[in-house]
mmCIF file of C-alpha atoms in Angstrom:
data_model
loop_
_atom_site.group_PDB
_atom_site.id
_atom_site.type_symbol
_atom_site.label_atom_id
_atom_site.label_comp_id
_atom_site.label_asym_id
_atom_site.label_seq_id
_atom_site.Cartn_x
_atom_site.Cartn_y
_atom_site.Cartn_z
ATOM 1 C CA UNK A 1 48.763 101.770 78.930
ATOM 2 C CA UNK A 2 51.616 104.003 80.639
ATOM 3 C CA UNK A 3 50.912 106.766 83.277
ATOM 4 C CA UNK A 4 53.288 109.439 82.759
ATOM 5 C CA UNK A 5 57.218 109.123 82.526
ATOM 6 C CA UNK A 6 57.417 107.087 85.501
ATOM 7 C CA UNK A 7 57.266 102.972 85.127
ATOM 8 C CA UNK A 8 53.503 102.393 86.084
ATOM 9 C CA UNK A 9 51.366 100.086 83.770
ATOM 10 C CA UNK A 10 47.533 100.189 84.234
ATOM 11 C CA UNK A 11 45.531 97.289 82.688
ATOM 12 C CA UNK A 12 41.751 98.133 82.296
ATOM 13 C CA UNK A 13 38.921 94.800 81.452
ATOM 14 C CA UNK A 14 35.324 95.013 81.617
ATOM 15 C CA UNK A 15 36.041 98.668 83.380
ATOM 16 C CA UNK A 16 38.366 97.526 86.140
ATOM 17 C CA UNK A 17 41.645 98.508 86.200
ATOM 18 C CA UNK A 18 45.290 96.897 87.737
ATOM 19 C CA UNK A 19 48.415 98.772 88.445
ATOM 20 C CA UNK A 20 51.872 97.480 87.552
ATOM 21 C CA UNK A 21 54.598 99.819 89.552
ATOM 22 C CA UNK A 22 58.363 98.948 89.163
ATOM 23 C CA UNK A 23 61.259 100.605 90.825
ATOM 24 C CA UNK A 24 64.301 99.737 88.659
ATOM 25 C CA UNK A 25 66.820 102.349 90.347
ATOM 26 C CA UNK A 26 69.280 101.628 93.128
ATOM 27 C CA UNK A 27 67.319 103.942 95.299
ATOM 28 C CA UNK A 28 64.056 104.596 96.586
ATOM 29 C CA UNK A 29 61.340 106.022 94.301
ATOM 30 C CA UNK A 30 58.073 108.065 95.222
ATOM 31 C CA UNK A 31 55.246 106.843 92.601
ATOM 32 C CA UNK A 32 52.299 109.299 91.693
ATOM 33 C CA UNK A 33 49.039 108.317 89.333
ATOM 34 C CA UNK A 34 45.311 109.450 89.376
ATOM 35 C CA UNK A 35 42.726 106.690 89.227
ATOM 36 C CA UNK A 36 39.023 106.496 89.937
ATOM 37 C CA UNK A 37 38.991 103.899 92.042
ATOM 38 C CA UNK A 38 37.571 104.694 95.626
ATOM 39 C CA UNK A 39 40.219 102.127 97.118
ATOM 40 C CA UNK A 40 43.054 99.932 95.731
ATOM 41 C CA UNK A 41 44.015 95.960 96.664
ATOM 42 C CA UNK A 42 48.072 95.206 97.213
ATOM 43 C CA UNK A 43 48.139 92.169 95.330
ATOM 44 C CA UNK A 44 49.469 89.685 97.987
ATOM 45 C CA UNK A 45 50.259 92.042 100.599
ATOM 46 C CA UNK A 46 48.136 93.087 103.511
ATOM 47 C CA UNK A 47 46.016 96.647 103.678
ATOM 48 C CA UNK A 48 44.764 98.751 100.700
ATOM 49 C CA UNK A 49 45.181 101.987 99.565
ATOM 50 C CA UNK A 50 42.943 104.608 99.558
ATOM 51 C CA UNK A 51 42.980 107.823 96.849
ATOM 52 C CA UNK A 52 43.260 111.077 97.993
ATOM 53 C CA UNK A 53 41.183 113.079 95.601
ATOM 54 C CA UNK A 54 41.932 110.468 92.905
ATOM 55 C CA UNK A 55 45.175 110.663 93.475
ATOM 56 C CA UNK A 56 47.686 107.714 94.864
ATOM 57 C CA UNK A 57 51.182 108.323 95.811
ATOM 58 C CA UNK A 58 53.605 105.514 97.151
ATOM 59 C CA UNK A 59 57.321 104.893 97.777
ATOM 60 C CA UNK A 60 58.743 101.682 96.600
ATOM 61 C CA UNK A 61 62.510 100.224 97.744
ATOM 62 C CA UNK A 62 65.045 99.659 95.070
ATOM 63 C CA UNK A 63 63.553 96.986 92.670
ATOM 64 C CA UNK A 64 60.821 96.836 94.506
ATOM 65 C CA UNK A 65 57.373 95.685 92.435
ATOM 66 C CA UNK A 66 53.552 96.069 93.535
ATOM 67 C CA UNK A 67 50.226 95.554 92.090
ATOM 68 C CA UNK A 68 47.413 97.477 93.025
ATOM 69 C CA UNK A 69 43.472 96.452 91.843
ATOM 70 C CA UNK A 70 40.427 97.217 92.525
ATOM 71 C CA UNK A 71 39.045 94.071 93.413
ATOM 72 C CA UNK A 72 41.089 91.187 95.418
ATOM 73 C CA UNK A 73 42.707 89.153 93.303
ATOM 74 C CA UNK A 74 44.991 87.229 95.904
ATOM 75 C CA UNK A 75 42.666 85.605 97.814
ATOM 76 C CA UNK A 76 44.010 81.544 99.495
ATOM 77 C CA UNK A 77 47.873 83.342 98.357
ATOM 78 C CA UNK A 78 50.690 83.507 100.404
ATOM 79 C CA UNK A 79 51.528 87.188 101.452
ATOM 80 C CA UNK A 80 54.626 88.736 100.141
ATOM 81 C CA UNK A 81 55.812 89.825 103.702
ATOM 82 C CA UNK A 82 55.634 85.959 104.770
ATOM 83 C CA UNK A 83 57.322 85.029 101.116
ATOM 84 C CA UNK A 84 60.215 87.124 102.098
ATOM 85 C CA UNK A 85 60.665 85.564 105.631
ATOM 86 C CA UNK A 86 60.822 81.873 104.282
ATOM 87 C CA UNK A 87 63.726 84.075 101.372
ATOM 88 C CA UNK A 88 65.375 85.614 104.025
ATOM 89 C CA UNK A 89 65.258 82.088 106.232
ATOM 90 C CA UNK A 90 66.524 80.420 103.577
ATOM 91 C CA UNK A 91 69.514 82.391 102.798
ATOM 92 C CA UNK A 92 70.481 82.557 106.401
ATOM 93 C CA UNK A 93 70.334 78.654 106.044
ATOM 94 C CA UNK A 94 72.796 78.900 102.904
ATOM 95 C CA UNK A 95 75.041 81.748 103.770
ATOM 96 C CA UNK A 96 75.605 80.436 107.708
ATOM 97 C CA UNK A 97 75.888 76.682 107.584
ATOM 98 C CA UNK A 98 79.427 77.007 108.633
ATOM 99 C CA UNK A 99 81.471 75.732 105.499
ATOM 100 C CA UNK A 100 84.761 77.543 105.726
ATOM 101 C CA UNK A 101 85.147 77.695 101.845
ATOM 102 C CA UNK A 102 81.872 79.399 101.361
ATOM 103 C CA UNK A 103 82.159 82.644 99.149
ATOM 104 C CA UNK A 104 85.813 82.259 98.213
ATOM 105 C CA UNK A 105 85.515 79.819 94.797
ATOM 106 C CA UNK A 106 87.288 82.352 93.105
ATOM 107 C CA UNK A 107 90.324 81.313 95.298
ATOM 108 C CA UNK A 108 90.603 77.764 94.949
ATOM 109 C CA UNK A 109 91.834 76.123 91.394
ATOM 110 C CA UNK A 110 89.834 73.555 89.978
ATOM 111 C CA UNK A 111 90.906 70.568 88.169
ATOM 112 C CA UNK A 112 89.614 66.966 86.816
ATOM 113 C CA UNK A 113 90.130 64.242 83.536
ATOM 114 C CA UNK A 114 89.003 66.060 80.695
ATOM 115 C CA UNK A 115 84.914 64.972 79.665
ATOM 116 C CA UNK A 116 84.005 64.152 75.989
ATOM 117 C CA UNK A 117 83.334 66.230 73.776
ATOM 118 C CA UNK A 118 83.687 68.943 76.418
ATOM 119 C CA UNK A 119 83.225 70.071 80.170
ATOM 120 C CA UNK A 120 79.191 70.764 81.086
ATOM 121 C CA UNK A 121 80.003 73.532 83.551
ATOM 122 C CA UNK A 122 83.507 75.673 82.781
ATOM 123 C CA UNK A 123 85.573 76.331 85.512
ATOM 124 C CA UNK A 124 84.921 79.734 86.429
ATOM 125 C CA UNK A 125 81.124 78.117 87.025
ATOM 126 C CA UNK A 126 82.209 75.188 89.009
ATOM 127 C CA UNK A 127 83.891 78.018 91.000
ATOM 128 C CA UNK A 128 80.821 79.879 91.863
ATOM 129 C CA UNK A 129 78.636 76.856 92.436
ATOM 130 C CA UNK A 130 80.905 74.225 94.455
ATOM 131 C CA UNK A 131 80.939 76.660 97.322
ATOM 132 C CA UNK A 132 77.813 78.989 97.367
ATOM 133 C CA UNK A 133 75.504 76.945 99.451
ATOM 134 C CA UNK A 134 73.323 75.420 97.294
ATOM 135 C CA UNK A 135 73.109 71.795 97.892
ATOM 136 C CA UNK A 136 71.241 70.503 95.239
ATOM 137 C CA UNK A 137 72.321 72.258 92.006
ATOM 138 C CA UNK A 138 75.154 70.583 90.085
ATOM 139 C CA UNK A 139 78.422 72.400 90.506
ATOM 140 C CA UNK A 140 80.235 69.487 88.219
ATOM 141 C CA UNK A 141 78.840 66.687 86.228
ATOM 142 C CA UNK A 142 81.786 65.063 83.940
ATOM 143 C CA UNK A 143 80.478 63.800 80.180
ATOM 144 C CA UNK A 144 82.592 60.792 79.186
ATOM 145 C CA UNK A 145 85.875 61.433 80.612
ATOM 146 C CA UNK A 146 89.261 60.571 78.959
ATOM 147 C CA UNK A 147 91.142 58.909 81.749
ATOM 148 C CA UNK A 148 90.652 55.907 83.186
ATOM 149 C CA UNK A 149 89.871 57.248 86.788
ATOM 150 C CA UNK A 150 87.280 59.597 87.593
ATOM 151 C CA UNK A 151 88.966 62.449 89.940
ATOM 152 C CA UNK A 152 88.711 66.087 90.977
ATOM 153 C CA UNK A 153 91.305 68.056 93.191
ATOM 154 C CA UNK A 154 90.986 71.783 94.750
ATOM 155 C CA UNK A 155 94.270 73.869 95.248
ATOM 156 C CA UNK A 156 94.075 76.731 97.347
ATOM 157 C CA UNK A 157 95.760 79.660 96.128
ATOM 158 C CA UNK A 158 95.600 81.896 98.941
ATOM 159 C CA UNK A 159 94.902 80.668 102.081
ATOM 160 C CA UNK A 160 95.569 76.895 103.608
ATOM 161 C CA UNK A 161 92.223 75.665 105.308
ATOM 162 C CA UNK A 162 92.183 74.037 108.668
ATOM 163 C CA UNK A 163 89.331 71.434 109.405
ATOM 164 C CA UNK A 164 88.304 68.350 110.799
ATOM 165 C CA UNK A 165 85.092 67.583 108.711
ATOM 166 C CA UNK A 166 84.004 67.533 105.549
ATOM 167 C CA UNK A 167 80.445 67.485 103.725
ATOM 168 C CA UNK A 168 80.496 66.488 99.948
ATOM 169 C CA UNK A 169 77.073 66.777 98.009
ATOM 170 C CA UNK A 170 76.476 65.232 94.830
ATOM 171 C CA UNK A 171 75.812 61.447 93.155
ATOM 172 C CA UNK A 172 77.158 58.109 92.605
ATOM 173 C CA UNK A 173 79.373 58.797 95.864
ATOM 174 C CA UNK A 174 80.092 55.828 97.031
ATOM 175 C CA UNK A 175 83.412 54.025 97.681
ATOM 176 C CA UNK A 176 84.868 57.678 97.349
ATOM 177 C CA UNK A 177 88.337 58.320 98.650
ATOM 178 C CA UNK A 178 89.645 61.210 100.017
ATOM 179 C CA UNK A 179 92.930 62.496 100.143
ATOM 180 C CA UNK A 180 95.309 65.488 101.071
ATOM 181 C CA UNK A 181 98.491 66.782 99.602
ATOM 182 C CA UNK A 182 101.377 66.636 102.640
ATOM 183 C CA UNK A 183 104.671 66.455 102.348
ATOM 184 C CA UNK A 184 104.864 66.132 98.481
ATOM 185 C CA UNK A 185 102.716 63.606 98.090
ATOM 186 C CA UNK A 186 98.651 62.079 98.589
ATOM 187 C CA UNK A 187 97.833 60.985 102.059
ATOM 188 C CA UNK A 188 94.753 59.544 102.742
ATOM 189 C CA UNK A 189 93.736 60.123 106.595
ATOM 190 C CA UNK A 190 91.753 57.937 108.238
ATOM 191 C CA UNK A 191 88.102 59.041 108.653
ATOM 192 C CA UNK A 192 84.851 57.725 109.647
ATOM 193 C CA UNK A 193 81.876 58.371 106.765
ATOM 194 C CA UNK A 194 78.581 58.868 107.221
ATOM 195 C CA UNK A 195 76.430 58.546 104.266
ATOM 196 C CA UNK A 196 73.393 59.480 102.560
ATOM 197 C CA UNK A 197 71.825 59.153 98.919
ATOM 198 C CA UNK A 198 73.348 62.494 97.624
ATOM 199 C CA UNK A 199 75.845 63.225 100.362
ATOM 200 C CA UNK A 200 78.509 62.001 102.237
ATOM 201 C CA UNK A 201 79.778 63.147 105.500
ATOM 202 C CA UNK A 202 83.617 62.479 106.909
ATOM 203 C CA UNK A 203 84.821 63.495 110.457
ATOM 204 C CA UNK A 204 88.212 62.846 110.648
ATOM 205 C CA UNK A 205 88.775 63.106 114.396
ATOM 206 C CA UNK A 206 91.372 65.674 114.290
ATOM 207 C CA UNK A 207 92.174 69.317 112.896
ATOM 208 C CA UNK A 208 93.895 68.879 109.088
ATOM 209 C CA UNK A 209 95.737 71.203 107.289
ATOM 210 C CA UNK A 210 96.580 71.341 103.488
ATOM 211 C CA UNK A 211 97.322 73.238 100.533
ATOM 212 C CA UNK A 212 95.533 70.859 97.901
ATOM 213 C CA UNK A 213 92.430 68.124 98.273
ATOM 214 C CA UNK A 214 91.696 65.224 95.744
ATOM 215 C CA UNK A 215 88.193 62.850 95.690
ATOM 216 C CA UNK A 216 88.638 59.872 93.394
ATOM 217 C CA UNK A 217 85.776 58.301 92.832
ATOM 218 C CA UNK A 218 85.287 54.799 92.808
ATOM 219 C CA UNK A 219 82.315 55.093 89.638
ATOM 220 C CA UNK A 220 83.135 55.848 86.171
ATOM 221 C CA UNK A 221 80.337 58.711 86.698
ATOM 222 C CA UNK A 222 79.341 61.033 89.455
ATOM 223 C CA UNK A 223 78.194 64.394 90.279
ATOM 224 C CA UNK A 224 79.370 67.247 92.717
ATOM 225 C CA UNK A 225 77.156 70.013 93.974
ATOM 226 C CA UNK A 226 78.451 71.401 97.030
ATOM 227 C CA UNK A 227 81.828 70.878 98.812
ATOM 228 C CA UNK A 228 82.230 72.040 102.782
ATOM 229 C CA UNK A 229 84.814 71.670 104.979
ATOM 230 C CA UNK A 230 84.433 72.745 108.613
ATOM 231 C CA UNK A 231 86.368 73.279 111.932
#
C-alpha cells in the first residue's frame, strides 16, 4: 500500500503495520503519514517515534531509507549509526592509504598481450579498478594470452610520478620483474621485495622517476587488483 504522493510503503500482517520511507532526491525531504500506532520502532537505529495525534512527520537526507514498526524487529542487529562508522572507516582506509596514483586511472594508458577469445575486464575498467583502493577485487585477469610472455605496462599521460615504493596486489606474483622506461629503453632498478600470498611489496631505496612502468611476470597466468606507488 502507498500513503499519498510521497514514497512511503506501509505493510500491514495480522494487524501490524511497517513503514518503508525512501528519499530518492538530491536533497533533503520532510515525510508526513497518519498511523494508529501509539509509538513506532527505527528498524536498526536507536529511539522510536512517537505520533502526534496520529500523525508522524520526519526528515530524511538525500537517499536516505528508514523503517518504522510497531514492534522491534531488530533485536541482536547491528545499529545503522555503528554500520556507517565501520563504512566511513573503511573508506578512509581506501581513499588515504597513500598510493600516489589513486583516483587518476583515467590518466594512465593501459596495455598487455592480447587474452583468448577476448579481454575479461576492458580497459576503461582496468582503469577504474587498478587504482581505486580496493585490494581484493580483480582489476585484470588475462584469459589465454597470445604472446609468449605474460606482461602489463602503465604510461602516464599527464603527469610523471616520483616514488620509491611500490605495492602490487594480485596472484601468481612471484618471480615478477619490474621495470621502468629511462632513457629510451627498460631498466630494471634494483629493489628489495617483500612478499605475501596476494601481494608483493618493493622499496627501492631511492626516489624514481618515469614516464612508463612494465611487470613481466614470470607465470603464464596471474592476476592484478591494485597497483600503488608511494613517496
Amino acid at each position: 500500500e502507498r500513503l499519498g504522493e510521497q514514497d512511503i510503503r506501509v505493510f500491514r500482517h495480522k494487524g501490524k503495520s511497517l513503514y518503508l520511507l525512501v528519499n530518492v532526491l538530491q536533497e533533503e525531504q520532510e515525510f508526513n503519514f497518519s498511523t494508529k500506532a501509539r509509538r513506532l520502532q527505527r528498524f536498526r537505529d536507536t529511539g522510536s517515534i512517537k505520533p502526534k495525534r496520529g500523525q508522524v512527520q520526519l526528515k530524511l537526507a538525500p537517499y536516505e531509507v528508514v523503517i518504522l514498526s510497531e514492534e522491534k524487529l531488530d533485536s541482536g542487529l547491528e545499529s545503522i549509526t555503528s554500520l556507517r562508522e565501520k563504512i566511513a572507516a573503511a573508506e578512509k582506509a581506501r581513499s588515504e592509504r597513500g598510493n600516489i596514483l589513486f583516483g587518476k586511472g583515467r590518466e594512465i594508458e593501459l596495455s598487455s598481450p592480447p587474452s583468448s577469445p577476448y579481454d575479461l575486464q576492458k580497459s576503461l575498467e582496468q582503469q577504474d579498478k587498478m587504482f581505486d583502493g580496493v585490494l581484493d577485487v580483480s582489476a585484470w585477469m588475462p584469459r589465454r594470452i597470445k604472446d609468449d610472455s605474460l606482461w602489463y605496462e602503465m604510461a602516464f599521460t599527464t603527469f610523471v610520478p616520483e616514488f620509491s615504493k611500490a605495492q602490487i596486489h594480485g596472484w601468481n606474483l612471484e618471480g615478477l620483474t619490474f621495470k621502468i622506461w629511462k632513457f629510451g629503453k627498460w631498466l630494471t632498478p634494483e629493489v628489495e621485495i617483500t612478499q605475501d600470498k596476494y601481494r608483493l611489496e618493493l622499496d627501492f631505496g631511492k626516489t624514481l622517476r618515469t614516464v612508463k612502468i612494465r611487470l613481466e611476470f614470470a607465470e603464464k597466468e596471474a592476476e592484478l587488483y591494485e597497483f600503488e606507488l608511494f613517496e
